[in-house]
Amino acid sequence: MGEVTIKVSVPDNAEKAFIKAVEETAKFFNERGRFFELMNELKGAIKTEKSWKELKMEIYEQNLP
């Protein structure tokens, strides 16, 4: 695994948020193989006629305050 150092300018008081976003993105790319394995295991687990898009919208609407 390689290591990359990036120097960027960010708005004041946004350093921690930027670092966290970059770390989470790197974590996703490091673990994406496992993510796609899990998604393939889940495929077909929910018996429904609805599309992923419809299910996603329902979940989003349920989580609105």
Tab-separated table of N, CA and C in Angstrom:
chain	number	residue	atom	x	y	z
A	1	MET	N	0.840	-1.160	0.000
A	1	MET	CA	0.000	0.000	0.000
A	1	MET	C	0.894	1.235	0.000
A	2	GLY	N	0.516	2.210	-0.791
A	2	GLY	CA	1.305	3.426	-0.896
A	2	GLY	C	0.812	4.508	0.040
A	3	GLU	N	1.607	5.548	0.135
A	3	GLU	CA	1.242	6.686	0.969
A	3	GLU	C	1.378	7.941	0.137
A	4	VAL	N	0.412	8.839	0.274
A	4	VAL	CA	0.392	10.074	-0.504
A	4	VAL	C	0.278	11.249	0.454
A	5	THR	N	1.048	12.279	0.216
A	5	THR	CA	0.961	13.508	0.987
A	5	THR	C	0.470	14.603	0.053
A	6	ILE	N	-0.600	15.260	0.463
A	6	ILE	CA	-1.208	16.305	-0.362
A	6	ILE	C	-1.236	17.591	0.443
A	7	LYS	N	-0.846	18.684	-0.181
A	7	LYS	CA	-0.900	19.980	0.485
A	7	LYS	C	-1.948	20.822	-0.242
A	8	VAL	N	-2.992	21.227	0.510
A	8	VAL	CA	-4.066	22.025	-0.080
A	8	VAL	C	-4.411	23.183	0.838
A	9	SER	N	-5.038	24.188	0.275
A	9	SER	CA	-5.545	25.308	1.060
A	9	SER	C	-7.046	25.112	1.242
A	10	VAL	N	-7.513	25.199	2.486
A	10	VAL	CA	-8.937	25.052	2.782
A	10	VAL	C	-9.403	26.273	3.562
A	11	PRO	N	-10.694	26.530	3.576
A	11	PRO	CA	-11.204	27.684	4.332
A	11	PRO	C	-10.861	27.566	5.821
A	12	ASP	N	-10.852	28.696	6.490
A	12	ASP	CA	-10.560	28.716	7.927
A	12	ASP	C	-11.502	27.776	8.682
A	13	ASN	N	-10.971	27.100	9.667
A	13	ASN	CA	-11.710	26.192	10.542
A	13	ASN	C	-12.306	24.988	9.816
A	14	ALA	N	-11.833	24.667	8.622
A	14	ALA	CA	-12.353	23.515	7.889
A	14	ALA	C	-11.332	22.389	7.796
A	15	GLU	N	-10.195	22.562	8.456
A	15	GLU	CA	-9.117	21.579	8.338
A	15	GLU	C	-9.546	20.193	8.819
A	16	LYS	N	-10.152	20.127	9.995
A	16	LYS	CA	-10.535	18.833	10.558
A	16	LYS	C	-11.574	18.136	9.691
A	17	ALA	N	-12.548	18.887	9.211
A	17	ALA	CA	-13.588	18.303	8.363
A	17	ALA	C	-12.979	17.782	7.058
A	18	PHE	N	-12.043	18.522	6.495
A	18	PHE	CA	-11.398	18.113	5.251
A	18	PHE	C	-10.577	16.840	5.469
A	19	ILE	N	-9.823	16.807	6.547
A	19	ILE	CA	-9.004	15.626	6.860
A	19	ILE	C	-9.891	14.404	7.045
A	20	LYS	N	-11.002	14.567	7.770
A	20	LYS	CA	-11.917	13.447	7.992
A	20	LYS	C	-12.507	12.943	6.671
A	21	ALA	N	-12.893	13.860	5.795
A	21	ALA	CA	-13.466	13.469	4.498
A	21	ALA	C	-12.457	12.686	3.672
A	22	VAL	N	-11.215	13.124	3.668
A	22	VAL	CA	-10.174	12.440	2.910
A	22	VAL	C	-9.901	11.058	3.513
A	23	GLU	N	-9.856	10.975	4.832
A	23	GLU	CA	-9.624	9.686	5.489
A	23	GLU	C	-10.755	8.706	5.214
A	24	GLU	N	-11.997	9.184	5.245
A	24	GLU	CA	-13.142	8.309	4.964
A	24	GLU	C	-13.129	7.833	3.514
A	25	THR	N	-12.744	8.705	2.602
A	25	THR	CA	-12.649	8.310	1.197
A	25	THR	C	-11.572	7.247	1.015
A	26	ALA	N	-10.429	7.448	1.652
A	26	ALA	CA	-9.348	6.460	1.566
A	26	ALA	C	-9.784	5.133	2.171
A	27	LYS	N	-10.500	5.184	3.292
A	27	LYS	CA	-10.987	3.967	3.936
A	27	LYS	C	-11.916	3.206	2.995
A	28	PHE	N	-12.813	3.930	2.311
A	28	PHE	CA	-13.723	3.285	1.371
A	28	PHE	C	-12.946	2.576	0.264
A	29	PHE	N	-11.960	3.258	-0.315
A	29	PHE	CA	-11.197	2.642	-1.400
A	29	PHE	C	-10.385	1.445	-0.920
A	30	ASN	N	-9.918	1.481	0.323
A	30	ASN	CA	-9.173	0.342	0.873
A	30	ASN	C	-10.074	-0.861	1.115
A	31	GLU	N	-11.358	-0.606	1.426
A	31	GLU	CA	-12.271	-1.686	1.777
A	31	GLU	C	-13.344	-1.932	0.725
A	32	ARG	N	-13.238	-1.323	-0.451
A	32	ARG	CA	-14.314	-1.428	-1.432
A	32	ARG	C	-14.527	-2.852	-1.935
A	33	GLY	N	-13.484	-3.672	-1.966
A	33	GLY	CA	-13.650	-5.058	-2.375
A	33	GLY	C	-14.621	-5.777	-1.457
A	34	ARG	N	-14.464	-5.597	-0.159
A	34	ARG	CA	-15.359	-6.204	0.828
A	34	ARG	C	-16.767	-5.620	0.701
A	35	PHE	N	-16.864	-4.323	0.427
A	35	PHE	CA	-18.155	-3.668	0.256
A	35	PHE	C	-18.939	-4.316	-0.884
A	36	PHE	N	-18.276	-4.532	-2.023
A	36	PHE	CA	-18.976	-5.116	-3.164
A	36	PHE	C	-19.317	-6.588	-2.914
A	37	GLU	N	-18.495	-7.298	-2.139
A	37	GLU	CA	-18.828	-8.671	-1.749
A	37	GLU	C	-20.124	-8.685	-0.938
A	38	LEU	N	-20.214	-7.784	0.038
A	38	LEU	CA	-21.413	-7.710	0.872
A	38	LEU	C	-22.649	-7.337	0.057
A	39	MET	N	-22.490	-6.408	-0.875
A	39	MET	CA	-23.619	-6.007	-1.709
A	39	MET	C	-24.105	-7.178	-2.563
A	40	ASN	N	-23.178	-7.971	-3.085
A	40	ASN	CA	-23.571	-9.129	-3.880
A	40	ASN	C	-24.282	-10.172	-3.029
A	41	GLU	N	-23.863	-10.335	-1.769
A	41	GLU	CA	-24.527	-11.267	-0.866
A	41	GLU	C	-25.951	-10.810	-0.567
A	42	LEU	N	-26.155	-9.497	-0.467
A	42	LEU	CA	-27.471	-8.956	-0.146
A	42	LEU	C	-28.419	-8.937	-1.339
A	43	LYS	N	-27.874	-8.998	-2.532
A	43	LYS	CA	-28.699	-8.929	-3.740
A	43	LYS	C	-29.734	-10.043	-3.710
A	44	GLY	N	-30.986	-9.669	-3.820
A	44	GLY	CA	-32.067	-10.639	-3.809
A	44	GLY	C	-32.559	-11.008	-2.426
A	45	ALA	N	-31.963	-10.438	-1.376
A	45	ALA	CA	-32.369	-10.768	-0.008
A	45	ALA	C	-33.745	-10.181	0.319
A	46	ILE	N	-34.058	-9.032	-0.264
A	46	ILE	CA	-35.355	-8.397	-0.043
A	46	ILE	C	-36.254	-8.747	-1.220
A	47	LYS	N	-37.351	-9.426	-0.934
A	47	LYS	CA	-38.289	-9.796	-1.985
A	47	LYS	C	-39.263	-8.640	-2.188
A	48	THR	N	-39.091	-7.914	-3.264
A	48	THR	CA	-39.945	-6.771	-3.570
A	48	THR	C	-39.930	-6.522	-5.073
A	49	GLU	N	-40.956	-5.864	-5.517
A	49	GLU	CA	-41.045	-5.487	-6.928
A	49	GLU	C	-40.479	-4.079	-7.154
A	50	LYS	N	-40.135	-3.392	-6.069
A	50	LYS	CA	-39.635	-2.021	-6.169
A	50	LYS	C	-38.166	-2.008	-6.576
A	51	SER	N	-37.781	-0.940	-7.258
A	51	SER	CA	-36.381	-0.781	-7.649
A	51	SER	C	-35.576	-0.251	-6.475
A	52	TRP	N	-34.244	-0.329	-6.591
A	52	TRP	CA	-33.366	0.226	-5.552
A	52	TRP	C	-33.644	1.706	-5.358
A	53	LYS	N	-33.931	2.394	-6.476
A	53	LYS	CA	-34.182	3.835	-6.397
A	53	LYS	C	-35.436	4.107	-5.556
A	54	GLU	N	-36.502	3.332	-5.776
A	54	GLU	CA	-37.731	3.515	-5.003
A	54	GLU	C	-37.508	3.210	-3.520
A	55	LEU	N	-36.786	2.125	-3.233
A	55	LEU	CA	-36.501	1.778	-1.837
A	55	LEU	C	-35.673	2.862	-1.161
A	56	LYS	N	-34.697	3.377	-1.883
A	56	LYS	CA	-33.836	4.424	-1.341
A	56	LYS	C	-34.645	5.684	-1.019
A	57	MET	N	-35.576	6.042	-1.909
A	57	MET	CA	-36.416	7.215	-1.674
A	57	MET	C	-37.317	7.003	-0.459
A	58	GLU	N	-37.858	5.800	-0.283
A	58	GLU	CA	-38.692	5.510	0.885
A	58	GLU	C	-37.901	5.677	2.178
A	59	ILE	N	-36.703	5.139	2.200
A	59	ILE	CA	-35.854	5.254	3.394
A	59	ILE	C	-35.543	6.717	3.672
A	60	TYR	N	-35.222	7.467	2.620
A	60	TYR	CA	-34.916	8.886	2.772
A	60	TYR	C	-36.118	9.626	3.351
A	61	GLU	N	-37.309	9.341	2.823
A	61	GLU	CA	-38.519	10.025	3.285
A	61	GLU	C	-38.850	9.669	4.733
A	62	GLN	N	-38.565	8.436	5.137
A	62	GLN	CA	-38.834	8.009	6.514
A	62	GLN	C	-37.906	8.698	7.506
A	63	ASN	N	-36.709	9.070	7.062
A	63	ASN	CA	-35.733	9.686	7.949
A	63	ASN	C	-35.844	11.202	8.023
A	64	LEU	N	-36.775	11.781	7.271
A	64	LEU	CA	-36.978	13.228	7.351
A	64	LEU	C	-37.654	13.569	8.666
A	65	PRO	N	-37.264	14.689	9.292
A	65	PRO	CA	-37.878	15.060	10.576
A	65	PRO	C	-39.320	15.507	10.427
